[in-house]
């Protein structure tokens, strides 16, 4: 049992995960209220081990709004590529809840002068638990792909975000009286929404204008180092079988609040850099995997076609109907019975059928945008590539914009083209009262000069148009850059035209012909001679 605060480096060796298992009154001043331990639960998590969820959070977990997260994959379509990535937003939210409470208790114990009370701890834990309540089917696929496509020009004015929906769903939980007001009040709801949406650039903070550091625990808009990132990086690496280069468990014990800002011990700067490097690596290897993206575009097309039938867009605008939306929408499309005049639903069903039979959109090629072009770079559109098709080389195939999908891929270190560590404050040791930045030049000369990359990828929906799309894509690069930017040329995949009996004959005749050619070659005694060659389209000399 810990009875005091040590202002030495030894204090950093305390494992906060053990603290979360103890009653709050042993960690705080005696004036702090203790949450009901009889309603708390111990979770056995493969990433964090055993940890305790406080009673107020358990009350939220046991509601339809939260249980819905069991049916939303954490990584969306990446599960179709990485069979182990079957984890859901449900367990991620539990992990963030645990880590948020762990961090705030750590700060509370180490710096009593900050005045953190049990209400602050409760709200931070609830913010971690509820931060993803508003995620729609297939997580970020809905935000980043479905909404822009179904709304078109109206997307910019469409007032929706999963963070905003998270706050509305928490209010709905209180309104439906699943939880008593004395457990989670309406003021709690508003403050929790502040903590969840603090990283959103268009959100105006209502509370926590003082004690700003509390807003940096769950959703850190200043430098993007928060417990949400700690959990999803560790969890995604674990389930995808990808090794992380950073040690998440070393970061949280080495924190200190200085000038209303969460700061990190200077000796951990390499670990901080590795967090962002791991994030970029996961985006490159997992989140934007070319096959996962192909399936993602197919799911988006199916949802757009089925939107009128299932009212997907309409349901996402109200928390009462939003809880009907989860990943099961794909199964509902698959087994729906379309009316004779419902061409959209029939098309959606055919797309889902292609996913089930692995007849996916085909990845064609990609190129990396040169660094000098990044400042003035504009997104490439399907029309741009189609306008560069060379019909004389495309074997009579004519491309249309709807035949291809262009992915304008961006991978960065969480702050666009900036180095996020430039916005991180450090301290020297546990007695420090001064914060400072550490320029990357003082850390290593091997760190990158550019913190963002852009790639343009091409997918084709119909494999018969693969070659035509490939030729048009390379021609676009030559016209725009003066040279092909692709690392390698695209191998042709043109599917031959259907063969008739007169062209090839029966299978027995083809077999006899092949055997005769082999026999003639053997009789030649290995000497080179001109022989007939058998091709898929027939025989050529």
CSV table of C-alpha atoms in Angstrom, one decimal, residues 106-535:
chain,number,residue,atom,x,y,z
A,106,UNK,CA,-0.7,8.1,-12.0
A,107,UNK,CA,-0.7,12.0,-12.3
A,108,UNK,CA,-3.0,12.3,-9.3
A,109,UNK,CA,-0.6,10.3,-7.0
A,110,UNK,CA,2.6,12.0,-8.2
A,111,UNK,CA,1.3,15.6,-8.2
A,112,UNK,CA,-1.2,16.1,-5.4
A,113,UNK,CA,-1.0,19.9,-5.9
A,114,UNK,CA,-3.0,19.6,-9.1
A,115,UNK,CA,-6.1,18.9,-7.1
A,116,UNK,CA,-7.4,16.0,-9.2
A,117,UNK,CA,-10.5,14.5,-7.5
A,118,UNK,CA,-12.6,11.4,-8.1
A,119,UNK,CA,-15.0,13.2,-10.4
A,120,UNK,CA,-12.1,14.0,-12.7
A,121,UNK,CA,-11.0,10.3,-12.6
A,122,UNK,CA,-14.5,9.2,-13.3
A,123,UNK,CA,-15.0,11.5,-16.3
A,124,UNK,CA,-11.6,10.6,-17.8
A,125,UNK,CA,-12.4,6.9,-17.5
A,126,UNK,CA,-15.8,7.4,-19.1
A,127,UNK,CA,-14.3,9.5,-21.9
A,128,UNK,CA,-11.9,6.6,-22.7
A,129,UNK,CA,-14.8,4.1,-22.6
A,130,UNK,CA,-17.2,6.2,-24.7
A,131,UNK,CA,-14.8,7.8,-27.2
A,132,UNK,CA,-15.7,5.3,-30.0
A,133,UNK,CA,-19.4,4.9,-29.3
A,134,UNK,CA,-20.2,6.8,-32.5
A,135,UNK,CA,-18.3,4.6,-34.9
A,136,UNK,CA,-20.4,3.5,-37.9
A,137,UNK,CA,-20.2,0.2,-39.9
A,138,UNK,CA,-16.6,-0.8,-40.7
A,139,UNK,CA,-15.2,2.1,-38.6
A,140,UNK,CA,-13.4,4.7,-40.6
A,141,UNK,CA,-14.6,3.3,-43.9
A,142,UNK,CA,-18.0,5.0,-43.2
A,143,UNK,CA,-16.4,8.4,-42.4
A,144,UNK,CA,-13.7,8.5,-45.1
A,145,UNK,CA,-15.3,6.7,-48.0
A,146,UNK,CA,-19.0,6.1,-47.7
A,147,UNK,CA,-20.2,9.5,-46.7
A,148,UNK,CA,-18.1,11.4,-49.3
A,149,UNK,CA,-19.4,9.1,-52.1
A,150,UNK,CA,-23.1,9.1,-51.2
A,151,UNK,CA,-23.2,12.8,-50.4
A,152,UNK,CA,-21.1,14.1,-53.2
A,153,UNK,CA,-20.9,17.9,-53.2
A,154,UNK,CA,-23.0,18.0,-50.0
A,155,UNK,CA,-20.3,16.2,-47.9
A,156,UNK,CA,-18.6,19.4,-46.8
A,157,UNK,CA,-21.8,20.8,-45.3
A,158,UNK,CA,-22.9,17.5,-43.7
A,159,UNK,CA,-22.5,18.0,-40.0
A,160,UNK,CA,-21.4,14.5,-38.8
A,161,UNK,CA,-18.5,12.9,-37.1
A,162,UNK,CA,-18.1,9.8,-35.0
A,163,UNK,CA,-16.9,11.9,-32.0
A,164,UNK,CA,-20.0,14.0,-32.1
A,165,UNK,CA,-22.2,10.9,-32.3
A,166,UNK,CA,-20.4,9.4,-29.3
A,167,UNK,CA,-21.5,12.4,-27.2
A,168,UNK,CA,-25.1,12.1,-28.5
A,169,UNK,CA,-25.2,8.4,-27.7
A,170,UNK,CA,-23.9,9.0,-24.2
A,171,UNK,CA,-26.7,11.6,-23.7
A,172,UNK,CA,-29.2,9.0,-25.0
A,173,UNK,CA,-28.0,6.5,-22.5
A,174,UNK,CA,-28.8,9.0,-19.7
A,175,UNK,CA,-32.1,10.0,-21.3
A,176,UNK,CA,-33.3,6.4,-21.5
A,177,UNK,CA,-32.7,6.1,-17.8
A,178,UNK,CA,-30.3,3.2,-18.1
A,179,UNK,CA,-28.2,5.1,-15.6
A,180,UNK,CA,-29.2,7.3,-12.7
A,181,UNK,CA,-28.4,11.0,-12.7
A,182,UNK,CA,-26.5,10.7,-9.5
A,183,UNK,CA,-24.2,8.2,-11.1
A,184,UNK,CA,-23.5,10.1,-14.4
A,185,UNK,CA,-25.1,13.6,-14.5
A,186,UNK,CA,-25.8,15.7,-17.6
A,187,UNK,CA,-23.0,17.9,-16.6
A,188,UNK,CA,-20.8,14.8,-16.7
A,189,UNK,CA,-22.0,14.1,-20.2
A,190,UNK,CA,-21.1,17.6,-21.4
A,191,UNK,CA,-17.6,17.4,-19.8
A,192,UNK,CA,-17.0,13.9,-21.2
A,193,UNK,CA,-17.9,15.2,-24.7
A,194,UNK,CA,-15.3,17.9,-24.2
A,195,UNK,CA,-12.7,15.3,-23.4
A,196,UNK,CA,-13.7,13.1,-26.4
A,197,UNK,CA,-13.9,16.0,-29.0
A,198,UNK,CA,-10.9,18.0,-27.8
A,199,UNK,CA,-8.8,16.9,-30.7
A,200,UNK,CA,-11.4,18.0,-33.3
A,201,UNK,CA,-10.3,21.2,-35.0
A,202,UNK,CA,-13.9,22.5,-35.5
A,203,UNK,CA,-15.0,21.9,-31.9
A,204,UNK,CA,-15.1,24.7,-29.3
A,205,UNK,CA,-14.2,23.6,-25.8
A,206,UNK,CA,-16.8,24.4,-23.3
A,207,UNK,CA,-15.1,23.1,-20.2
A,208,UNK,CA,-11.5,22.3,-19.1
A,209,UNK,CA,-10.3,25.7,-20.3
A,210,UNK,CA,-8.3,25.3,-17.1
A,211,UNK,CA,-6.7,22.0,-16.3
A,212,UNK,CA,-6.1,21.7,-20.0
A,213,UNK,CA,-3.8,18.7,-19.4
A,214,UNK,CA,-6.9,16.5,-18.7
A,215,UNK,CA,-8.0,17.0,-22.4
A,216,UNK,CA,-4.7,15.5,-23.5
A,217,UNK,CA,-5.2,12.1,-22.0
A,218,UNK,CA,-7.9,10.5,-24.2
A,219,UNK,CA,-7.8,12.7,-27.4
A,220,UNK,CA,-4.7,14.9,-27.6
A,221,UNK,CA,-5.1,17.5,-30.3
A,222,UNK,CA,-1.7,19.1,-29.6
A,223,UNK,CA,0.7,16.3,-30.4
A,224,UNK,CA,-1.5,13.2,-30.8
A,225,UNK,CA,0.1,11.3,-27.9
A,226,UNK,CA,-2.9,9.8,-26.0
A,227,UNK,CA,-4.1,6.6,-24.5
A,228,UNK,CA,-6.4,5.9,-27.5
A,229,UNK,CA,-3.2,5.7,-29.7
A,230,UNK,CA,-1.4,3.6,-27.0
A,231,UNK,CA,-4.2,1.0,-27.0
A,232,UNK,CA,-5.0,0.7,-30.7
A,233,UNK,CA,-1.3,0.5,-31.7
A,234,UNK,CA,-0.6,-2.2,-29.1
A,235,UNK,CA,-3.9,-4.1,-29.9
A,236,UNK,CA,-3.6,-3.9,-33.7
A,237,UNK,CA,0.0,-5.1,-33.6
A,238,UNK,CA,-1.0,-8.0,-31.3
A,239,UNK,CA,-3.9,-9.2,-33.4
A,240,UNK,CA,-2.3,-8.6,-36.8
A,241,UNK,CA,0.9,-10.4,-35.9
A,242,UNK,CA,3.0,-7.3,-36.5
A,243,UNK,CA,5.9,-6.4,-34.2
A,244,UNK,CA,5.8,-2.9,-32.7
A,245,UNK,CA,9.1,-1.0,-32.4
A,246,UNK,CA,8.0,1.0,-29.4
A,247,UNK,CA,7.4,0.1,-25.8
A,248,UNK,CA,4.0,1.5,-24.8
A,249,UNK,CA,4.3,0.4,-21.2
A,250,UNK,CA,7.3,2.6,-20.7
A,251,UNK,CA,5.7,5.8,-21.8
A,252,UNK,CA,2.9,6.2,-19.2
A,253,UNK,CA,4.9,6.0,-16.0
A,254,UNK,CA,7.2,8.7,-17.3
A,255,UNK,CA,4.7,11.6,-17.4
A,256,UNK,CA,4.5,14.8,-15.5
A,257,UNK,CA,2.2,17.9,-15.7
A,258,UNK,CA,4.2,21.2,-16.1
A,259,UNK,CA,2.5,24.5,-16.9
A,260,UNK,CA,-0.9,22.7,-17.6
A,261,UNK,CA,0.7,20.4,-20.1
A,262,UNK,CA,1.5,16.7,-20.1
A,263,UNK,CA,5.3,16.3,-20.5
A,264,UNK,CA,7.4,13.2,-20.9
A,265,UNK,CA,10.8,12.3,-19.5
A,266,UNK,CA,13.6,13.3,-21.9
A,267,UNK,CA,15.2,9.9,-21.8
A,268,UNK,CA,12.1,8.5,-23.5
A,269,UNK,CA,12.4,10.6,-26.6
A,270,UNK,CA,13.4,7.6,-28.8
A,271,UNK,CA,10.3,5.7,-27.6
A,272,UNK,CA,8.2,8.7,-28.5
A,273,UNK,CA,9.6,8.7,-32.0
A,274,UNK,CA,9.0,5.0,-32.3
A,275,UNK,CA,5.3,5.4,-31.4
A,276,UNK,CA,4.8,7.6,-34.5
A,277,UNK,CA,7.0,5.3,-36.6
A,278,UNK,CA,4.9,2.3,-35.6
A,279,UNK,CA,1.7,4.2,-36.5
A,280,UNK,CA,3.0,5.0,-39.9
A,281,UNK,CA,4.2,1.5,-40.4
A,282,UNK,CA,0.8,0.1,-39.5
A,283,UNK,CA,-0.9,2.4,-41.9
A,284,UNK,CA,1.5,1.3,-44.7
A,285,UNK,CA,1.4,-2.5,-43.9
A,286,UNK,CA,-2.1,-3.0,-42.5
A,287,UNK,CA,-4.6,-0.2,-42.6
A,288,UNK,CA,-4.0,0.7,-46.3
A,289,UNK,CA,-3.2,-2.8,-47.5
A,290,UNK,CA,-4.0,-2.9,-51.2
A,291,UNK,CA,-6.4,-6.0,-50.9
A,292,UNK,CA,-8.1,-4.5,-47.8
A,293,UNK,CA,-8.6,-1.3,-49.8
A,294,UNK,CA,-10.0,-3.1,-52.7
A,295,UNK,CA,-12.6,-4.8,-50.5
A,296,UNK,CA,-13.2,-1.5,-48.8
A,297,UNK,CA,-14.2,0.1,-52.1
A,298,UNK,CA,-16.5,-2.8,-52.9
A,299,UNK,CA,-18.3,-2.5,-49.6
A,300,UNK,CA,-18.7,1.2,-50.1
A,301,UNK,CA,-20.1,0.7,-53.5
A,302,UNK,CA,-22.5,-1.9,-52.1
A,303,UNK,CA,-23.7,0.4,-49.3
A,304,UNK,CA,-24.2,3.3,-51.7
A,305,UNK,CA,-26.3,1.1,-54.0
A,306,UNK,CA,-28.3,-0.2,-51.0
A,307,UNK,CA,-28.6,3.2,-49.3
A,308,UNK,CA,-32.2,3.9,-50.4
A,309,UNK,CA,-33.4,0.4,-49.4
A,310,UNK,CA,-31.8,0.4,-45.9
A,311,UNK,CA,-31.8,4.2,-45.3
A,312,UNK,CA,-28.2,4.1,-44.1
A,313,UNK,CA,-27.6,7.8,-44.5
A,314,UNK,CA,-30.8,8.8,-42.8
A,315,UNK,CA,-30.2,6.5,-39.8
A,316,UNK,CA,-26.8,7.8,-39.1
A,317,UNK,CA,-28.2,11.3,-38.3
A,318,UNK,CA,-30.2,10.3,-35.2
A,319,UNK,CA,-28.8,8.4,-32.2
A,320,UNK,CA,-32.1,6.5,-31.9
A,321,UNK,CA,-31.7,4.9,-35.4
A,322,UNK,CA,-27.9,5.0,-35.5
A,323,UNK,CA,-27.6,2.0,-33.1
A,324,UNK,CA,-29.2,-0.1,-35.9
A,325,UNK,CA,-26.1,0.3,-38.0
A,326,UNK,CA,-23.1,-2.0,-37.6
A,327,UNK,CA,-21.0,-4.4,-39.7
A,328,UNK,CA,-24.0,-6.7,-40.1
A,329,UNK,CA,-25.3,-4.4,-42.9
A,330,UNK,CA,-23.2,-6.4,-45.3
A,331,UNK,CA,-25.1,-9.6,-44.3
A,332,UNK,CA,-28.4,-7.8,-44.6
A,333,UNK,CA,-27.6,-6.7,-48.1
A,334,UNK,CA,-26.4,-10.2,-49.0
A,335,UNK,CA,-29.7,-11.9,-48.0
A,336,UNK,CA,-32.2,-9.1,-48.9
A,337,UNK,CA,-34.9,-9.9,-51.4
A,338,UNK,CA,-35.0,-7.1,-53.9
A,339,UNK,CA,-38.2,-6.1,-55.8
A,340,UNK,CA,-38.2,-6.3,-59.5
A,341,UNK,CA,-37.7,-2.6,-59.9
A,342,UNK,CA,-34.9,-2.3,-57.3
A,343,UNK,CA,-31.9,-2.3,-59.5
A,344,UNK,CA,-29.7,-0.7,-56.9
A,345,UNK,CA,-30.2,-3.5,-54.3
A,346,UNK,CA,-29.6,-6.1,-57.0
A,347,UNK,CA,-26.3,-4.5,-57.9
A,348,UNK,CA,-25.4,-4.3,-54.2
A,349,UNK,CA,-26.1,-8.0,-53.8
A,350,UNK,CA,-23.9,-8.8,-56.8
A,351,UNK,CA,-21.0,-6.8,-55.3
A,352,UNK,CA,-21.3,-8.6,-51.9
A,353,UNK,CA,-21.4,-11.9,-53.8
A,354,UNK,CA,-18.1,-11.0,-55.5
A,355,UNK,CA,-16.6,-10.3,-52.1
A,356,UNK,CA,-17.7,-13.7,-50.9
A,357,UNK,CA,-16.2,-15.4,-53.9
A,358,UNK,CA,-13.1,-13.3,-53.8
A,359,UNK,CA,-13.7,-11.8,-57.2
A,360,UNK,CA,-12.3,-8.5,-56.0
A,361,UNK,CA,-11.5,-5.2,-57.6
A,362,UNK,CA,-7.9,-5.5,-59.0
A,363,UNK,CA,-5.0,-3.5,-57.8
A,364,UNK,CA,-3.2,-2.2,-60.9
A,365,UNK,CA,-0.2,-0.1,-59.8
A,366,UNK,CA,0.8,2.9,-57.8
A,367,UNK,CA,3.4,5.7,-57.7
A,368,UNK,CA,4.8,7.9,-55.0
A,369,UNK,CA,4.4,11.7,-55.4
A,370,UNK,CA,7.8,13.4,-55.6
A,371,UNK,CA,8.7,15.4,-52.5
A,372,UNK,CA,9.0,18.7,-54.4
A,373,UNK,CA,5.4,18.2,-55.7
A,374,UNK,CA,3.8,17.8,-52.3
A,375,UNK,CA,3.2,21.4,-51.4
A,376,UNK,CA,1.0,22.1,-54.5
A,377,UNK,CA,-0.2,18.5,-55.0
A,378,UNK,CA,-3.9,18.1,-56.0
A,379,UNK,CA,-5.9,14.8,-55.7
A,380,UNK,CA,-6.0,12.7,-58.8
A,381,UNK,CA,-9.5,11.9,-60.1
A,382,UNK,CA,-10.7,9.0,-62.1
A,383,UNK,CA,-11.5,11.4,-65.0
A,384,UNK,CA,-7.8,12.5,-65.1
A,385,UNK,CA,-6.6,8.9,-65.7
A,386,UNK,CA,-9.4,8.0,-68.1
A,387,UNK,CA,-8.6,11.1,-70.2
A,388,UNK,CA,-5.1,9.7,-70.8
A,389,UNK,CA,-6.2,6.4,-72.2
A,390,UNK,CA,-4.5,5.3,-75.5
A,391,UNK,CA,-7.2,3.5,-77.4
A,392,UNK,CA,-4.8,2.3,-80.1
A,393,UNK,CA,-3.0,0.3,-77.4
A,394,UNK,CA,-6.0,-0.8,-75.3
A,395,UNK,CA,-7.2,-3.6,-77.7
A,396,UNK,CA,-10.5,-1.9,-78.3
A,397,UNK,CA,-11.4,-1.5,-74.6
A,398,UNK,CA,-12.8,1.9,-73.7
A,399,UNK,CA,-12.4,3.1,-70.1
A,400,UNK,CA,-15.0,5.1,-68.2
A,401,UNK,CA,-14.5,6.9,-64.8
A,402,UNK,CA,-16.8,4.4,-63.1
A,403,UNK,CA,-14.6,1.5,-64.3
A,404,UNK,CA,-11.7,2.5,-62.0
A,405,UNK,CA,-11.0,3.6,-58.5
A,406,UNK,CA,-8.3,6.1,-57.6
A,407,UNK,CA,-6.9,6.0,-54.1
A,408,UNK,CA,-5.1,9.2,-53.0
A,409,UNK,CA,-3.1,7.7,-50.2
A,410,UNK,CA,-1.6,9.8,-47.4
A,411,UNK,CA,0.6,8.4,-44.7
A,412,UNK,CA,2.1,10.7,-42.1
A,413,UNK,CA,3.2,10.8,-38.5
A,414,UNK,CA,-0.3,12.0,-37.3
A,415,UNK,CA,0.2,15.7,-37.9
A,416,UNK,CA,0.1,16.0,-41.7
A,417,UNK,CA,3.6,17.2,-42.9
A,418,UNK,CA,4.8,18.2,-39.5
A,419,UNK,CA,7.0,16.4,-37.0
A,420,UNK,CA,4.6,15.7,-34.1
A,421,UNK,CA,7.6,15.4,-31.6
A,422,UNK,CA,8.2,19.2,-32.2
A,423,UNK,CA,5.0,19.7,-30.3
A,424,UNK,CA,5.9,17.4,-27.4
A,425,UNK,CA,7.3,18.8,-24.2
A,426,UNK,CA,9.9,17.0,-22.1
A,427,UNK,CA,11.3,17.2,-18.5
A,428,UNK,CA,14.6,16.1,-17.1
A,429,UNK,CA,13.7,14.2,-13.9
A,430,UNK,CA,11.0,13.8,-11.3
A,431,UNK,CA,12.0,17.1,-9.6
A,432,UNK,CA,11.8,19.2,-12.7
A,433,UNK,CA,9.5,22.2,-12.9
A,434,UNK,CA,10.6,23.3,-16.4
A,435,UNK,CA,9.5,21.9,-19.8
A,436,UNK,CA,11.4,22.0,-23.0
A,437,UNK,CA,11.4,20.8,-26.6
A,438,UNK,CA,14.1,18.6,-28.0
A,439,UNK,CA,14.9,19.4,-31.7
A,440,UNK,CA,15.3,16.3,-33.8
A,441,UNK,CA,18.8,17.4,-34.9
A,442,UNK,CA,19.9,16.8,-31.3
A,443,UNK,CA,18.4,13.3,-31.3
A,444,UNK,CA,19.7,11.7,-34.5
A,445,UNK,CA,20.8,12.6,-38.0
A,446,UNK,CA,18.9,9.4,-39.2
A,447,UNK,CA,15.5,10.8,-38.5
A,448,UNK,CA,13.4,11.7,-41.6
A,449,UNK,CA,13.4,15.1,-43.2
A,450,UNK,CA,9.8,14.6,-44.6
A,451,UNK,CA,7.0,13.4,-42.3
A,452,UNK,CA,4.4,12.8,-44.9
A,453,UNK,CA,4.1,10.7,-48.1
A,454,UNK,CA,1.5,10.6,-50.8
A,455,UNK,CA,0.9,7.8,-53.2
A,456,UNK,CA,-1.6,7.4,-56.0
A,457,UNK,CA,-3.1,3.9,-56.5
A,458,UNK,CA,-5.2,2.6,-59.2
A,459,UNK,CA,-7.8,-0.2,-58.9
A,460,UNK,CA,-10.0,-1.6,-61.7
A,461,UNK,CA,-13.4,-3.0,-61.1
A,462,UNK,CA,-13.5,-5.3,-64.2
A,463,UNK,CA,-10.4,-7.4,-64.9
A,464,UNK,CA,-11.1,-7.3,-68.7
A,465,UNK,CA,-10.2,-3.6,-68.5
A,466,UNK,CA,-7.0,-4.1,-66.5
A,467,UNK,CA,-4.6,-3.6,-69.4
A,468,UNK,CA,-6.4,-0.5,-70.7
A,469,UNK,CA,-6.4,1.0,-67.2
A,470,UNK,CA,-2.7,0.2,-66.8
A,471,UNK,CA,-1.8,1.9,-70.0
A,472,UNK,CA,-3.9,5.0,-69.2
A,473,UNK,CA,-2.3,5.2,-65.7
A,474,UNK,CA,1.3,5.2,-67.1
A,475,UNK,CA,0.4,7.7,-69.8
A,476,UNK,CA,-1.1,10.0,-67.1
A,477,UNK,CA,2.2,9.9,-65.2
A,478,UNK,CA,4.2,10.7,-68.4
A,479,UNK,CA,2.0,13.7,-69.2
A,480,UNK,CA,2.0,15.1,-65.6
A,481,UNK,CA,5.6,14.3,-64.5
A,482,UNK,CA,7.3,13.8,-67.9
A,483,UNK,CA,8.3,10.2,-66.9
A,484,UNK,CA,6.6,7.2,-65.4
A,485,UNK,CA,6.8,7.3,-61.6
A,486,UNK,CA,6.0,3.7,-61.0
A,487,UNK,CA,8.6,1.5,-59.5
A,488,UNK,CA,7.9,-1.3,-61.9
A,489,UNK,CA,5.8,-1.7,-65.0
A,490,UNK,CA,2.4,-3.4,-64.7
A,491,UNK,CA,2.3,-7.0,-66.1
A,492,UNK,CA,-0.5,-7.5,-68.6
A,493,UNK,CA,-3.5,-9.3,-67.5
A,494,UNK,CA,-5.8,-9.0,-70.5
A,495,UNK,CA,-8.3,-11.9,-70.6
A,496,UNK,CA,-8.6,-13.5,-74.0
A,497,UNK,CA,-11.9,-13.5,-75.9
A,498,UNK,CA,-14.1,-16.6,-75.5
A,499,UNK,CA,-12.9,-19.4,-77.7
A,500,UNK,CA,-15.1,-21.3,-80.2
A,501,UNK,CA,-14.9,-24.9,-81.2
A,502,UNK,CA,-13.8,-24.0,-84.6
A,503,UNK,CA,-10.9,-22.0,-83.3
A,504,UNK,CA,-9.4,-24.7,-81.0
A,505,UNK,CA,-11.4,-27.9,-81.6
A,506,UNK,CA,-12.3,-30.4,-79.0
A,507,UNK,CA,-10.2,-31.0,-75.9
A,508,UNK,CA,-9.1,-34.4,-77.4
A,509,UNK,CA,-7.8,-32.7,-80.6
A,510,UNK,CA,-5.9,-30.1,-78.5
A,511,UNK,CA,-4.3,-32.9,-76.5
A,512,UNK,CA,-3.3,-34.9,-79.6
A,513,UNK,CA,-1.8,-31.7,-81.2
A,514,UNK,CA,0.2,-31.0,-78.1
A,515,UNK,CA,1.5,-34.6,-77.9
A,516,UNK,CA,2.5,-34.4,-81.6
A,517,UNK,CA,4.5,-31.2,-81.1
A,518,UNK,CA,6.4,-32.7,-78.2
A,519,UNK,CA,7.1,-35.9,-80.1
A,520,UNK,CA,8.5,-33.8,-83.0
A,521,UNK,CA,10.7,-31.9,-80.7
A,522,UNK,CA,12.1,-35.2,-79.3
A,523,UNK,CA,12.8,-36.6,-82.7
A,524,UNK,CA,14.8,-33.4,-83.5
A,525,UNK,CA,17.4,-34.6,-81.0
A,526,UNK,CA,17.5,-31.3,-79.2
A,527,UNK,CA,18.4,-29.3,-82.3
A,528,UNK,CA,16.8,-25.9,-82.6
A,529,UNK,CA,14.1,-25.7,-85.3
A,530,UNK,CA,11.1,-23.7,-86.0
A,531,UNK,CA,8.0,-25.4,-84.5
A,532,UNK,CA,4.4,-24.6,-84.1
A,533,UNK,CA,3.5,-23.0,-80.7
A,534,UNK,CA,0.2,-23.6,-78.9
A,535,UNK,CA,-1.4,-20.5,-77.4
